mmCIF file of C-alpha atoms and ligand atoms in Angstrom:
data_model
loop_
_atom_site.group_PDB
_atom_site.id
_atom_site.type_symbol
_atom_site.label_atom_id
_atom_site.label_comp_id
_atom_site.label_asym_id
_atom_site.label_seq_id
_atom_site.Cartn_x
_atom_site.Cartn_y
_atom_site.Cartn_z
ATOM 1 C CA MET A 152 -16.911 2.095 -10.706
ATOM 2 C CA MET A 153 -15.149 0.431 -7.811
ATOM 3 C CA ASN A 154 -13.264 1.695 -4.776
ATOM 4 C CA VAL A 155 -11.075 -0.936 -3.199
ATOM 5 C CA VAL A 156 -8.675 -0.864 -0.241
ATOM 6 C CA LEU A 157 -5.595 -3.108 -0.245
ATOM 7 C CA LEU A 158 -4.654 -4.021 3.326
ATOM 8 C CA GLY A 159 -1.583 -5.830 4.557
ATOM 9 C CA ALA A 160 1.562 -5.404 6.605
ATOM 10 C CA PRO A 161 4.588 -3.701 5.050
ATOM 11 C CA GLY A 162 5.957 -6.177 2.498
ATOM 12 C CA ALA A 163 2.697 -8.131 2.110
ATOM 13 C CA GLY A 164 2.700 -7.395 -1.622
ATOM 14 C CA LYS A 165 0.235 -4.498 -1.900
ATOM 15 C CA GLY A 166 2.283 -2.549 -4.442
ATOM 16 C CA THR A 167 3.053 -5.727 -6.403
ATOM 17 C CA GLN A 168 -0.622 -6.734 -6.627
ATOM 18 C CA ALA A 169 -1.742 -3.156 -7.289
ATOM 19 C CA ALA A 170 0.153 -3.115 -10.594
ATOM 20 C CA THR A 171 -2.057 -5.822 -12.139
ATOM 21 C CA LEU A 172 -5.220 -5.107 -10.190
ATOM 22 C CA THR A 173 -5.503 -1.448 -11.212
ATOM 23 C CA LYS A 174 -5.373 -2.507 -14.869
ATOM 24 C CA GLN A 175 -8.004 -5.209 -14.350
ATOM 25 C CA LEU A 176 -10.361 -2.884 -12.514
ATOM 26 C CA GLY A 177 -9.606 0.182 -14.631
ATOM 27 C CA VAL A 178 -9.059 2.347 -11.548
ATOM 28 C CA ALA A 179 -6.347 4.734 -10.331
ATOM 29 C CA HIS A 180 -3.613 3.521 -7.945
ATOM 30 C CA VAL A 181 -3.292 5.774 -4.898
ATOM 31 C CA ALA A 182 -0.400 4.733 -2.615
ATOM 32 C CA SER A 183 0.114 7.050 0.344
ATOM 33 C CA GLY A 184 3.747 5.930 0.803
ATOM 34 C CA ASP A 185 4.497 6.779 -2.853
ATOM 35 C CA LEU A 186 2.892 10.204 -2.391
ATOM 36 C CA PHE A 187 5.061 10.890 0.667
ATOM 37 C CA ARG A 188 8.223 9.688 -1.108
ATOM 38 C CA ARG A 189 7.466 11.901 -4.105
ATOM 39 C CA ALA A 190 6.902 14.908 -1.810
ATOM 40 C CA LEU A 191 10.203 14.117 -0.116
ATOM 41 C CA SER A 192 12.139 13.878 -3.377
ATOM 42 C CA GLU A 193 10.624 17.231 -4.410
ATOM 43 C CA GLN A 194 11.620 18.646 -0.997
ATOM 44 C CA THR A 195 8.153 20.078 -0.383
ATOM 45 C CA GLU A 196 7.040 21.131 3.088
ATOM 46 C CA LEU A 197 4.883 17.979 3.284
ATOM 47 C CA GLY A 198 7.842 15.803 2.275
ATOM 48 C CA LEU A 199 10.120 17.298 4.891
ATOM 49 C CA LEU A 200 7.486 16.889 7.580
ATOM 50 C CA ALA A 201 6.868 13.245 6.610
ATOM 51 C CA LYS A 202 10.599 12.428 6.484
ATOM 52 C CA SER A 203 11.195 12.252 10.237
ATOM 53 C CA TYR A 204 8.307 9.825 10.727
ATOM 54 C CA MET A 205 9.168 7.642 7.731
ATOM 55 C CA GLU A 206 12.798 7.292 8.797
ATOM 56 C CA LYS A 207 11.720 5.937 12.156
ATOM 57 C CA GLY A 208 9.037 3.669 10.704
ATOM 58 C CA GLU A 209 6.275 5.615 12.466
ATOM 59 C CA LEU A 210 3.018 6.784 10.943
ATOM 60 C CA VAL A 211 2.797 10.339 9.647
ATOM 61 C CA PRO A 212 0.076 12.137 11.694
ATOM 62 C CA ASP A 213 -3.481 11.440 10.558
ATOM 63 C CA GLU A 214 -4.448 15.001 9.701
ATOM 64 C CA VAL A 215 -1.577 15.494 7.258
ATOM 65 C CA THR A 216 -2.048 12.057 5.701
ATOM 66 C CA ILE A 217 -5.815 12.393 5.333
ATOM 67 C CA ASP A 218 -5.505 15.844 3.705
ATOM 68 C CA MET A 219 -2.919 14.554 1.249
ATOM 69 C CA VAL A 220 -4.943 11.518 0.146
ATOM 70 C CA LEU A 221 -8.306 13.303 0.002
ATOM 71 C CA GLU A 222 -6.663 15.988 -2.154
ATOM 72 C CA ARG A 223 -5.156 13.344 -4.463
ATOM 73 C CA ILE A 224 -8.511 11.658 -5.099
ATOM 74 C CA ARG A 225 -9.980 14.941 -6.347
ATOM 75 C CA GLN A 226 -7.959 14.469 -9.523
ATOM 76 C CA PRO A 227 -9.858 13.375 -12.644
ATOM 77 C CA ASP A 228 -8.091 10.014 -12.986
ATOM 78 C CA CYS A 229 -9.799 8.947 -9.732
ATOM 79 C CA ALA A 230 -13.330 9.563 -11.026
ATOM 80 C CA ALA A 231 -13.650 5.971 -12.302
ATOM 81 C CA GLY A 232 -12.594 4.481 -8.958
ATOM 82 C CA VAL A 233 -9.502 4.055 -6.830
ATOM 83 C CA LEU A 234 -7.339 1.240 -5.510
ATOM 84 C CA PHE A 235 -6.039 2.502 -2.153
ATOM 85 C CA ASP A 236 -2.646 1.077 -1.137
ATOM 86 C CA GLY A 237 -1.184 1.847 2.296
ATOM 87 C CA PHE A 238 -4.169 4.042 3.200
ATOM 88 C CA PRO A 239 -6.143 3.934 5.433
ATOM 89 C CA ARG A 240 -3.755 2.779 8.193
ATOM 90 C CA THR A 241 -5.729 3.971 11.253
ATOM 91 C CA LEU A 242 -9.406 3.987 12.207
ATOM 92 C CA SER A 243 -9.526 7.783 11.895
ATOM 93 C CA GLN A 244 -8.196 7.553 8.357
ATOM 94 C CA ALA A 245 -10.754 4.855 7.470
ATOM 95 C CA LYS A 246 -13.598 6.947 8.867
ATOM 96 C CA ALA A 247 -12.407 10.142 7.152
ATOM 97 C CA LEU A 248 -12.262 8.282 3.842
ATOM 98 C CA ASP A 249 -15.775 6.866 4.326
ATOM 99 C CA GLU A 250 -17.158 10.296 5.156
ATOM 100 C CA ARG A 251 -15.611 11.876 2.114
ATOM 101 C CA LEU A 252 -16.864 9.122 -0.222
ATOM 102 C CA ALA A 253 -20.339 9.178 1.340
ATOM 103 C CA GLY A 254 -20.529 12.914 0.658
ATOM 104 C CA GLU A 255 -20.103 12.089 -3.038
ATOM 105 C CA GLY A 256 -22.571 9.180 -2.998
ATOM 106 C CA LYS A 257 -19.697 6.690 -3.174
ATOM 107 C CA THR A 258 -18.376 3.975 -0.889
ATOM 108 C CA ILE A 259 -15.518 1.527 -0.351
ATOM 109 C CA ASP A 260 -16.773 -1.600 -2.100
ATOM 110 C CA LYS A 261 -14.192 -4.118 -0.887
ATOM 111 C CA ALA A 262 -11.151 -4.322 1.372
ATOM 112 C CA ILE A 263 -8.645 -7.036 0.441
ATOM 113 C CA TYR A 264 -6.397 -8.199 3.276
ATOM 114 C CA ILE A 265 -3.213 -9.878 2.039
ATOM 115 C CA GLU A 266 -1.960 -12.052 4.917
ATOM 116 C CA VAL A 267 1.731 -12.981 5.178
ATOM 117 C CA PRO A 268 3.665 -14.352 8.211
ATOM 118 C CA GLU A 269 6.026 -11.907 9.899
ATOM 119 C CA GLU A 270 9.318 -13.676 9.069
ATOM 120 C CA ALA A 271 8.468 -13.741 5.364
ATOM 121 C CA LEU A 272 7.772 -9.993 5.507
ATOM 122 C CA VAL A 273 11.232 -9.235 6.874
ATOM 123 C CA LYS A 274 12.867 -11.335 4.105
ATOM 124 C CA ARG A 275 10.807 -9.642 1.434
ATOM 125 C CA LEU A 276 11.601 -6.120 2.583
ATOM 126 C CA SER A 277 15.319 -6.717 3.004
ATOM 127 C CA GLY A 278 15.536 -7.852 -0.643
ATOM 128 C CA ARG A 279 13.191 -5.220 -2.089
ATOM 129 C CA TRP A 280 14.276 -2.827 -4.847
ATOM 130 C CA ILE A 281 12.010 -0.057 -6.124
ATOM 131 C CA CYS A 282 11.972 1.969 -9.328
ATOM 132 C CA ARG A 283 12.860 5.585 -8.628
ATOM 133 C CA ASP A 284 10.568 6.754 -11.462
ATOM 134 C CA CYS A 285 7.432 4.562 -11.502
ATOM 135 C CA GLN A 286 7.733 2.907 -8.029
ATOM 136 C CA THR A 287 7.382 -0.668 -9.344
ATOM 137 C CA PRO A 288 8.688 -3.067 -6.657
ATOM 138 C CA TYR A 289 11.149 -5.917 -7.388
ATOM 139 C CA HIS A 290 12.817 -8.525 -5.218
ATOM 140 C CA GLU A 291 16.369 -9.751 -5.714
ATOM 141 C CA VAL A 292 15.274 -13.391 -5.334
ATOM 142 C CA SER A 293 11.520 -13.769 -5.899
ATOM 143 C CA SER A 294 10.933 -11.087 -8.518
ATOM 144 C CA PRO A 295 14.183 -9.830 -10.073
ATOM 145 C CA PRO A 296 14.217 -7.275 -12.924
ATOM 146 C CA LYS A 297 15.257 -8.537 -16.397
ATOM 147 C CA VAL A 298 18.243 -6.167 -16.429
ATOM 148 C CA PRO A 299 19.951 -5.782 -13.028
ATOM 149 C CA GLY A 300 19.335 -2.354 -11.485
ATOM 150 C CA ARG A 301 16.797 -1.282 -14.160
ATOM 151 C CA CYS A 302 12.992 -1.229 -14.107
ATOM 152 C CA ASP A 303 11.290 -3.615 -16.607
ATOM 153 C CA VAL A 304 8.388 -1.187 -17.028
ATOM 154 C CA CYS A 305 10.106 2.164 -17.609
ATOM 155 C CA GLY A 306 13.885 1.567 -17.540
ATOM 156 C CA GLY A 307 14.216 3.703 -14.393
ATOM 157 C CA GLU A 308 16.927 3.188 -11.790
ATOM 158 C CA LEU A 309 16.194 0.753 -8.943
ATOM 159 C CA TYR A 310 17.051 1.634 -5.333
ATOM 160 C CA GLN A 311 16.567 0.219 -1.832
ATOM 161 C CA ARG A 312 14.409 2.209 0.564
ATOM 162 C CA ALA A 313 16.159 3.679 3.614
ATOM 163 C CA ASP A 314 13.341 2.320 5.808
ATOM 164 C CA ASP A 315 13.712 -1.267 4.552
ATOM 165 C CA THR A 316 16.511 -2.022 7.039
ATOM 166 C CA GLU A 317 15.741 -4.805 9.530
ATOM 167 C CA GLU A 318 15.501 -2.429 12.527
ATOM 168 C CA THR A 319 13.046 -0.050 10.872
ATOM 169 C CA VAL A 320 11.097 -2.943 9.378
ATOM 170 C CA ARG A 321 10.565 -4.393 12.876
ATOM 171 C CA GLU A 322 9.228 -1.015 14.029
ATOM 172 C CA ARG A 323 6.934 -0.733 10.976
ATOM 173 C CA LEU A 324 5.559 -4.201 11.685
ATOM 174 C CA LYS A 325 4.885 -3.250 15.319
ATOM 175 C CA VAL A 326 3.067 -0.136 14.141
ATOM 176 C CA PHE A 327 1.032 -2.235 11.709
ATOM 177 C CA PHE A 328 -0.093 -4.691 14.381
ATOM 178 C CA SER A 329 -0.959 -2.000 16.935
ATOM 179 C CA GLN A 330 -2.445 0.777 14.782
ATOM 180 C CA THR A 331 -3.593 -0.762 11.504
ATOM 181 C CA LEU A 332 -4.999 -4.182 12.513
ATOM 182 C CA PRO A 333 -8.154 -2.599 14.042
ATOM 183 C CA ILE A 334 -9.269 -1.496 10.594
ATOM 184 C CA ILE A 335 -9.426 -5.136 9.514
ATOM 185 C CA ASP A 336 -12.336 -5.515 11.978
ATOM 186 C CA TYR A 337 -13.793 -2.234 10.793
ATOM 187 C CA TYR A 338 -14.157 -3.534 7.217
ATOM 188 C CA GLU A 339 -15.100 -7.027 8.372
ATOM 189 C CA ASN A 340 -17.999 -5.614 10.403
ATOM 190 C CA GLN A 341 -19.193 -3.821 7.290
ATOM 191 C CA GLY A 342 -19.131 -7.127 5.362
ATOM 192 C CA LYS A 343 -16.477 -5.800 2.977
ATOM 193 C CA LEU A 344 -13.398 -7.787 3.957
ATOM 194 C CA LEU A 345 -11.844 -10.392 1.665
ATOM 195 C CA ARG A 346 -8.871 -12.343 3.054
ATOM 196 C CA VAL A 347 -6.166 -13.655 0.766
ATOM 197 C CA ASP A 348 -3.237 -15.936 1.641
ATOM 198 C CA GLY A 349 -0.317 -13.798 0.472
ATOM 199 C CA ASP A 350 2.371 -16.355 1.330
ATOM 200 C CA ARG A 351 2.356 -17.857 -2.164
ATOM 201 C CA ASP A 352 3.790 -16.974 -5.591
ATOM 202 C CA ILE A 353 2.895 -13.540 -6.894
ATOM 203 C CA ASP A 354 0.770 -15.023 -9.730
ATOM 204 C CA GLU A 355 -1.157 -17.289 -7.367
ATOM 205 C CA VAL A 356 -1.980 -14.353 -5.114
ATOM 206 C CA SER A 357 -3.133 -12.317 -8.150
ATOM 207 C CA SER A 358 -5.401 -15.131 -9.363
ATOM 208 C CA SER A 359 -6.955 -15.510 -5.904
ATOM 209 C CA ILE A 360 -7.699 -11.801 -5.684
ATOM 210 C CA SER A 361 -9.263 -11.744 -9.176
ATOM 211 C CA ARG A 362 -11.353 -14.823 -8.393
ATOM 212 C CA LEU A 363 -12.577 -13.387 -5.106
ATOM 213 C CA LEU A 364 -13.544 -10.078 -6.676
ATOM 214 C CA GLN A 365 -15.323 -11.797 -9.559
ATOM 215 C CA THR A 366 -17.323 -13.962 -7.170
ATOM 216 C CA GLU A 367 -18.281 -10.907 -5.151
ATOM 217 C CA ARG A 368 -19.321 -8.918 -8.205
ATOM 218 C CA ALA A 369 -21.319 -11.807 -9.778
HETATM 219 P P1 ADP B 588 3.975 -3.674 0.097
HETATM 220 O O1 ADP B 588 3.541 -2.712 -0.997
HETATM 221 O O2 ADP B 588 2.813 -4.401 0.699
HETATM 222 O O3 ADP B 588 4.856 -3.061 1.138
HETATM 223 P P2 ADP B 588 5.549 -4.884 -2.057
HETATM 224 O O4 ADP B 588 4.534 -5.128 -3.122
HETATM 225 O O5 ADP B 588 6.486 -3.751 -2.265
HETATM 226 O O6 ADP B 588 4.854 -4.805 -0.591
HETATM 227 O O7 ADP B 588 6.368 -6.245 -1.878
HETATM 228 C C1 ADP B 588 7.431 -6.348 -0.933
HETATM 229 C C2 ADP B 588 8.575 -7.190 -1.516
HETATM 230 O O8 ADP B 588 8.157 -8.538 -1.635
HETATM 231 C C3 ADP B 588 9.019 -6.774 -2.916
HETATM 232 O O9 ADP B 588 10.405 -6.966 -2.998
HETATM 233 C C4 ADP B 588 8.251 -7.723 -3.834
HETATM 234 O O10 ADP B 588 8.961 -7.941 -5.060
HETATM 235 C C5 ADP B 588 8.195 -8.974 -3.002
HETATM 236 N N1 ADP B 588 6.946 -9.751 -3.171
HETATM 237 C C6 ADP B 588 5.690 -9.274 -3.369
HETATM 238 N N2 ADP B 588 4.802 -10.288 -3.450
HETATM 239 C C7 ADP B 588 5.509 -11.440 -3.261
HETATM 240 C C8 ADP B 588 5.154 -12.839 -3.229
HETATM 241 N N3 ADP B 588 3.885 -13.248 -3.386
HETATM 242 N N4 ADP B 588 6.136 -13.734 -3.019
HETATM 243 C C9 ADP B 588 7.433 -13.342 -2.869
HETATM 244 N N5 ADP B 588 7.832 -12.050 -2.889
HETATM 245 C C10 ADP B 588 6.883 -11.102 -3.099
HETATM 246 P P1 AMP B 589 4.699 2.489 2.672
HETATM 247 O O1 AMP B 589 5.306 2.910 1.368
HETATM 248 O O2 AMP B 589 3.226 2.227 2.553
HETATM 249 O O3 AMP B 589 5.446 1.350 3.312
HETATM 250 O O4 AMP B 589 4.827 3.756 3.641
HETATM 251 C C1 AMP B 589 6.106 4.278 3.996
HETATM 252 C C2 AMP B 589 5.974 5.213 5.182
HETATM 253 O O5 AMP B 589 5.149 6.347 4.827
HETATM 254 C C3 AMP B 589 5.285 4.620 6.425
HETATM 255 O O6 AMP B 589 6.208 3.903 7.253
HETATM 256 C C4 AMP B 589 4.771 5.896 7.106
HETATM 257 O O7 AMP B 589 5.804 6.599 7.765
HETATM 258 C C5 AMP B 589 4.320 6.736 5.905
HETATM 259 N N1 AMP B 589 2.900 6.440 5.543
HETATM 260 C C6 AMP B 589 2.467 5.886 4.372
HETATM 261 N N2 AMP B 589 1.123 5.771 4.384
HETATM 262 C C7 AMP B 589 0.700 6.250 5.577
HETATM 263 C C8 AMP B 589 -0.581 6.372 6.205
HETATM 264 N N3 AMP B 589 -1.714 5.975 5.590
HETATM 265 N N4 AMP B 589 -0.631 6.923 7.447
HETATM 266 C C9 AMP B 589 0.484 7.335 8.066
HETATM 267 N N5 AMP B 589 1.721 7.232 7.554
HETATM 268 C C10 AMP B 589 1.845 6.687 6.308
#
């Protein structure tokens, strides 16, 4: 049973690493951005509310986001542990998550911070393609699909996110540095933070994360 938070700026590789890490750890993948995008494609009230914030690259208000994620982790697939991706993004979200887990006798075991320089992030996001069905991320240069426009995992159609334009990306990065960076200290002060150099090949980053977690668990 392990609950792990993946931290990193937009484009750091959280979704990419989550694909292998969830299998290794045997835990559910809970990505707040994916939950919002699904709500939006289903045109639910939550999706429509989130849309205006997502388009601008701003954070969806804490209350709405916290309710959505805490509801998601009630589902049975989360009983064996969760890999959180894109949540928490503010101190209030981190504290709300801790309170909820504590109430169930659980805790966040580790927070993995994938560090990538800002210019690399912009390049990654401008070349990112995502599967409409299973959300697997690809990159037109560093991680292309085997068949252009199709997902290797499920055959779904690939698309580019409306918020992956350079202007919105710059805003999302600003939001990350002002609102999300404080939670790095929050986990560091609890002795839970593991830092990983994310500016390397996908496989090298994966191996580093596995090694770090193994050392910590030994
Ligand atoms: P996040 O979930 O943190 O926003 P993603 O996992 O979607 O980031 O990755 C952003 C983009 O960068 C994608 O196009 C992905 O294929 C690519 N990418 C991820 N990890 C790496 C890496 N280590 N090196 C080069 N490109 C990467
Ligand atoms: P992501 O897929 O993680 O890049 O998230 C896409 C967008 O969804 C963000 O730019 C926010 O508008 C919104 N979002 C995702 N997760 C959160 C969160 N934890 N708190 C607030 N907004 C979020």
